[in-house]
Short mmCIF file of N, CA and C in Angstrom, two decimals:
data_model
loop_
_atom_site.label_atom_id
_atom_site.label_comp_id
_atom_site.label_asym_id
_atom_site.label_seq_id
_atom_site.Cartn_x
_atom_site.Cartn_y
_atom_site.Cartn_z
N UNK A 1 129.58 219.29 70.62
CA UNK A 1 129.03 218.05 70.13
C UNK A 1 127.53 217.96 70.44
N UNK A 2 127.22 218.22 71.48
CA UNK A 2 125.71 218.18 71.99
C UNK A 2 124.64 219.06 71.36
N UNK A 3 125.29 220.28 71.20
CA UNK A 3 124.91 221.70 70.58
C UNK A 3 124.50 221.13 68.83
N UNK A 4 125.86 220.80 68.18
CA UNK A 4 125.72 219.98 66.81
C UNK A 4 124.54 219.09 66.51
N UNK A 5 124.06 218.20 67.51
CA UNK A 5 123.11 217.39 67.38
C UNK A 5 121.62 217.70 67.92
N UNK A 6 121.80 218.87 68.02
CA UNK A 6 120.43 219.46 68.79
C UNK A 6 119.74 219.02 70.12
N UNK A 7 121.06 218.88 70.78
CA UNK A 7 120.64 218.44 72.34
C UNK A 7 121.09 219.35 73.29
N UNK A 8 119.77 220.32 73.96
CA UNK A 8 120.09 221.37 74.51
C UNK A 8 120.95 220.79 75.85
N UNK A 9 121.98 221.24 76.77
CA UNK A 9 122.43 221.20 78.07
C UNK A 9 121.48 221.64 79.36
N UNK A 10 121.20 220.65 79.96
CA UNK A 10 119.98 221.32 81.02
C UNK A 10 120.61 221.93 81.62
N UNK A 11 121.45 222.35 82.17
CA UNK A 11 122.62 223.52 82.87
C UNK A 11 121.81 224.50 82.45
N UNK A 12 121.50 225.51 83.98
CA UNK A 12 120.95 226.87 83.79
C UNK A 12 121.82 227.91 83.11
N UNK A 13 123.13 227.70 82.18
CA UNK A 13 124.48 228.31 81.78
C UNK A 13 125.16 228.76 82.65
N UNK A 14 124.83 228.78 84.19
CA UNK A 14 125.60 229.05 85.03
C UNK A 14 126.21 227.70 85.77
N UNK A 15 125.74 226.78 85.74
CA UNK A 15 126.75 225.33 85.83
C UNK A 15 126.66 224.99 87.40
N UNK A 16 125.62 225.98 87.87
CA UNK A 16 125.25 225.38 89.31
C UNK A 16 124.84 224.41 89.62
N UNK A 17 125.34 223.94 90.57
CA UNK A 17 125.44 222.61 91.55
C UNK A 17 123.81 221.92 91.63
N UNK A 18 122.97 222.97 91.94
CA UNK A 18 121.37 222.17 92.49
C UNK A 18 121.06 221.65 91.26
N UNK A 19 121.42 222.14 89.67
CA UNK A 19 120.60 221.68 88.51
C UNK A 19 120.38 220.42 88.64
N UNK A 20 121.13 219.03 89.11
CA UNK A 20 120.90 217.28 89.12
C UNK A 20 121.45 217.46 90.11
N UNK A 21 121.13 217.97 91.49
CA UNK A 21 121.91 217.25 92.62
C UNK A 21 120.58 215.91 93.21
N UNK A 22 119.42 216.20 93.48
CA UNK A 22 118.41 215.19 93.30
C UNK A 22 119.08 213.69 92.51
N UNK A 23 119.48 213.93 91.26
CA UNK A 23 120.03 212.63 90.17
C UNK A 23 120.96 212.19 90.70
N UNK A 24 122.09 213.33 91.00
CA UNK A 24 123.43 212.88 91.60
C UNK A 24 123.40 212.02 93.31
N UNK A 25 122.45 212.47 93.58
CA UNK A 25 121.97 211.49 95.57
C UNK A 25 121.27 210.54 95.31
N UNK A 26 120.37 210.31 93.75
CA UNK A 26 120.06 208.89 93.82
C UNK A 26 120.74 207.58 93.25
N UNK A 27 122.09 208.34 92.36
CA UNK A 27 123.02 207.42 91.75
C UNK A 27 124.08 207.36 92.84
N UNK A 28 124.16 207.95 93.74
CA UNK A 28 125.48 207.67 95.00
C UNK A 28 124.41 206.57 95.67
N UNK A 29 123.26 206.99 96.10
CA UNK A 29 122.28 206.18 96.51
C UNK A 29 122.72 204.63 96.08
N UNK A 30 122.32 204.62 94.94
CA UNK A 30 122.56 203.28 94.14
C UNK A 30 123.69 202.42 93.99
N UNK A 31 125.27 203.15 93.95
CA UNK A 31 126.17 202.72 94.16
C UNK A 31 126.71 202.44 95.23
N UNK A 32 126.33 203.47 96.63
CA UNK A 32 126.76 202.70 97.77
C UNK A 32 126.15 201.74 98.39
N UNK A 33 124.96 201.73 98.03
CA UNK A 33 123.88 200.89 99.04
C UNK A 33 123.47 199.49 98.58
N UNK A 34 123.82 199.32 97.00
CA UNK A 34 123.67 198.06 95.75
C UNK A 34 125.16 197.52 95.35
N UNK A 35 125.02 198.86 94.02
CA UNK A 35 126.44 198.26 93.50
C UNK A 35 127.74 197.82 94.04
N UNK A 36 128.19 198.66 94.78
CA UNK A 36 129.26 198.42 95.44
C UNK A 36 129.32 196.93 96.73
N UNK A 37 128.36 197.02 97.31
CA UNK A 37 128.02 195.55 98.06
C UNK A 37 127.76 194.27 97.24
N UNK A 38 127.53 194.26 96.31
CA UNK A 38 127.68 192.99 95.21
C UNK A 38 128.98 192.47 94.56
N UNK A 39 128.81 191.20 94.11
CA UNK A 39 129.45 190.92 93.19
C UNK A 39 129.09 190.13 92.27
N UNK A 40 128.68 190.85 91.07
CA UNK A 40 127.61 190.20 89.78
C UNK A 40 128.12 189.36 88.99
N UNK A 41 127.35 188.61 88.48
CA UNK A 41 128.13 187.27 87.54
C UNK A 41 128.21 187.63 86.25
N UNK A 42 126.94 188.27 85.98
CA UNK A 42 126.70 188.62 84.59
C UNK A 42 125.74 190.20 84.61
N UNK A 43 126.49 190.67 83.29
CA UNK A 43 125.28 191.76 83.34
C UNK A 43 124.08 191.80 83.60
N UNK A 44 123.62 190.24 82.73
CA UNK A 44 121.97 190.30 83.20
C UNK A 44 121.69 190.26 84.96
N UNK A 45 122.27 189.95 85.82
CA UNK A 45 122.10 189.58 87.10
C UNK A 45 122.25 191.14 87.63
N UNK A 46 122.75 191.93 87.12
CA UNK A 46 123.35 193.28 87.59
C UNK A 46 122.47 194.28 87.47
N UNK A 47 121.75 194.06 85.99
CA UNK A 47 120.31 194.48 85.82
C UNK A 47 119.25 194.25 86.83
N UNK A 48 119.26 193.27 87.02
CA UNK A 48 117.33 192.52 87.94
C UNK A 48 118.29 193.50 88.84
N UNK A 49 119.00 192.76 89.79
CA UNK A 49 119.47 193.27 91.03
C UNK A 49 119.68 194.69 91.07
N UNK A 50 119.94 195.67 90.28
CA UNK A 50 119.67 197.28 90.48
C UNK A 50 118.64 197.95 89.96
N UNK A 51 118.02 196.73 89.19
CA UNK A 51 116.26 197.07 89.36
C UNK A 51 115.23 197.04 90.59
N UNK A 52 115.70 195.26 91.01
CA UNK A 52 115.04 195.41 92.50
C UNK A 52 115.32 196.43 93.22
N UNK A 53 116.55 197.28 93.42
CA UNK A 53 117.01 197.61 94.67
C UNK A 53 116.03 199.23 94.08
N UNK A 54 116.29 199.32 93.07
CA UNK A 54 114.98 201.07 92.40
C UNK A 54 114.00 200.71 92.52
N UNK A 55 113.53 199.43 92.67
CA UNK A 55 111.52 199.54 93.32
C UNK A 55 111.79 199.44 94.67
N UNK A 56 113.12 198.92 95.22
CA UNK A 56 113.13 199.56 96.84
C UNK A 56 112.92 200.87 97.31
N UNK A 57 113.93 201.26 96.44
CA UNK A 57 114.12 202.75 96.28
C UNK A 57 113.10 203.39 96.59
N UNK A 58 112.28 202.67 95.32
CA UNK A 58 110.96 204.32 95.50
C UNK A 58 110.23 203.94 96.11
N UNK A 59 110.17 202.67 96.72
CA UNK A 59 108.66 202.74 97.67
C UNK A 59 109.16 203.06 99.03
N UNK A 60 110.59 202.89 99.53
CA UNK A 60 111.17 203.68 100.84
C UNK A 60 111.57 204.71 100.79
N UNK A 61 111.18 205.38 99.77
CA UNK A 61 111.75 206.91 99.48
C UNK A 61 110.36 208.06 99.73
N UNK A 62 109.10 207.60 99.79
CA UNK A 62 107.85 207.79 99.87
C UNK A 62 107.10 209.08 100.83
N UNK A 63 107.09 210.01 100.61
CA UNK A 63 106.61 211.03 101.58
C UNK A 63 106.38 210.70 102.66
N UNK A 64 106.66 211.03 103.99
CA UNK A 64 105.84 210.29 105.42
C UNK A 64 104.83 210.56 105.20
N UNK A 65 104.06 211.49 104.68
CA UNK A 65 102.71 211.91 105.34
C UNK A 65 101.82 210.71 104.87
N UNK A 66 102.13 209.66 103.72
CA UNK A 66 101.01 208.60 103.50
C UNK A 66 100.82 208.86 102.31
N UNK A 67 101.18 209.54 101.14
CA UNK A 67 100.42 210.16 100.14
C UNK A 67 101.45 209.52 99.21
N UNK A 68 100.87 208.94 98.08
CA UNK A 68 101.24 207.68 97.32
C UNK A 68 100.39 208.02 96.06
N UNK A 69 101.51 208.65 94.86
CA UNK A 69 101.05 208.34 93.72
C UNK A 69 100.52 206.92 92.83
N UNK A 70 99.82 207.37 91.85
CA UNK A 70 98.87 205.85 91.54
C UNK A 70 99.58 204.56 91.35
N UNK A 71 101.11 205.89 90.45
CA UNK A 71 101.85 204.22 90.19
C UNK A 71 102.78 203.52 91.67
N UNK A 72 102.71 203.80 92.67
CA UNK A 72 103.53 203.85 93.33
C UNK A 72 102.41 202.87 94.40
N UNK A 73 101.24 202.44 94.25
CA UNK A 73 100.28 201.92 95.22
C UNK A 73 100.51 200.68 95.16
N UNK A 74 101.12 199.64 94.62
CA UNK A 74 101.27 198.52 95.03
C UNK A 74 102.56 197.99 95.65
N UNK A 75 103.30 199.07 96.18
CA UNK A 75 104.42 198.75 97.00
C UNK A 75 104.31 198.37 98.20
#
């Protein structure tokens, strides 16, 4: 199906683990530390609230050494 529609598989064809493990630790990230501790009223509320918690995210996710990309300077 993916192939049909001209959407390559980022899989190196060998289906190893590191290809999204980065993606896969920031969506466990998200579900244990947000989603799962809530209980949302409405989608829209579910939105803001796992938006706020991804500008948490990335500004406590931040290299120690101090070094802060441009978009990342008003955190």
């Amino acid at each position: 199906m993916l192939a049909d529609n001209g959407i390559a598989i980022s899989m190196d064809g060998k289906g190893a683990w590191r290809d999204n493990v980065f993606v896969e630790r920031l969506w466990r990230s998200v579900k244990y530390e947000e989603v799962y501790l809530r209980a949302y009223d409405s989608v829209s509320e579910a939105l803001a609230s796992i938006g706020r918690y991804l500008d948490f995210y990335n500004c406590a996710s931040e290299h120690p050494s101090g070094y802060v990309i441009e978009e990342k300077r008003f955190c």
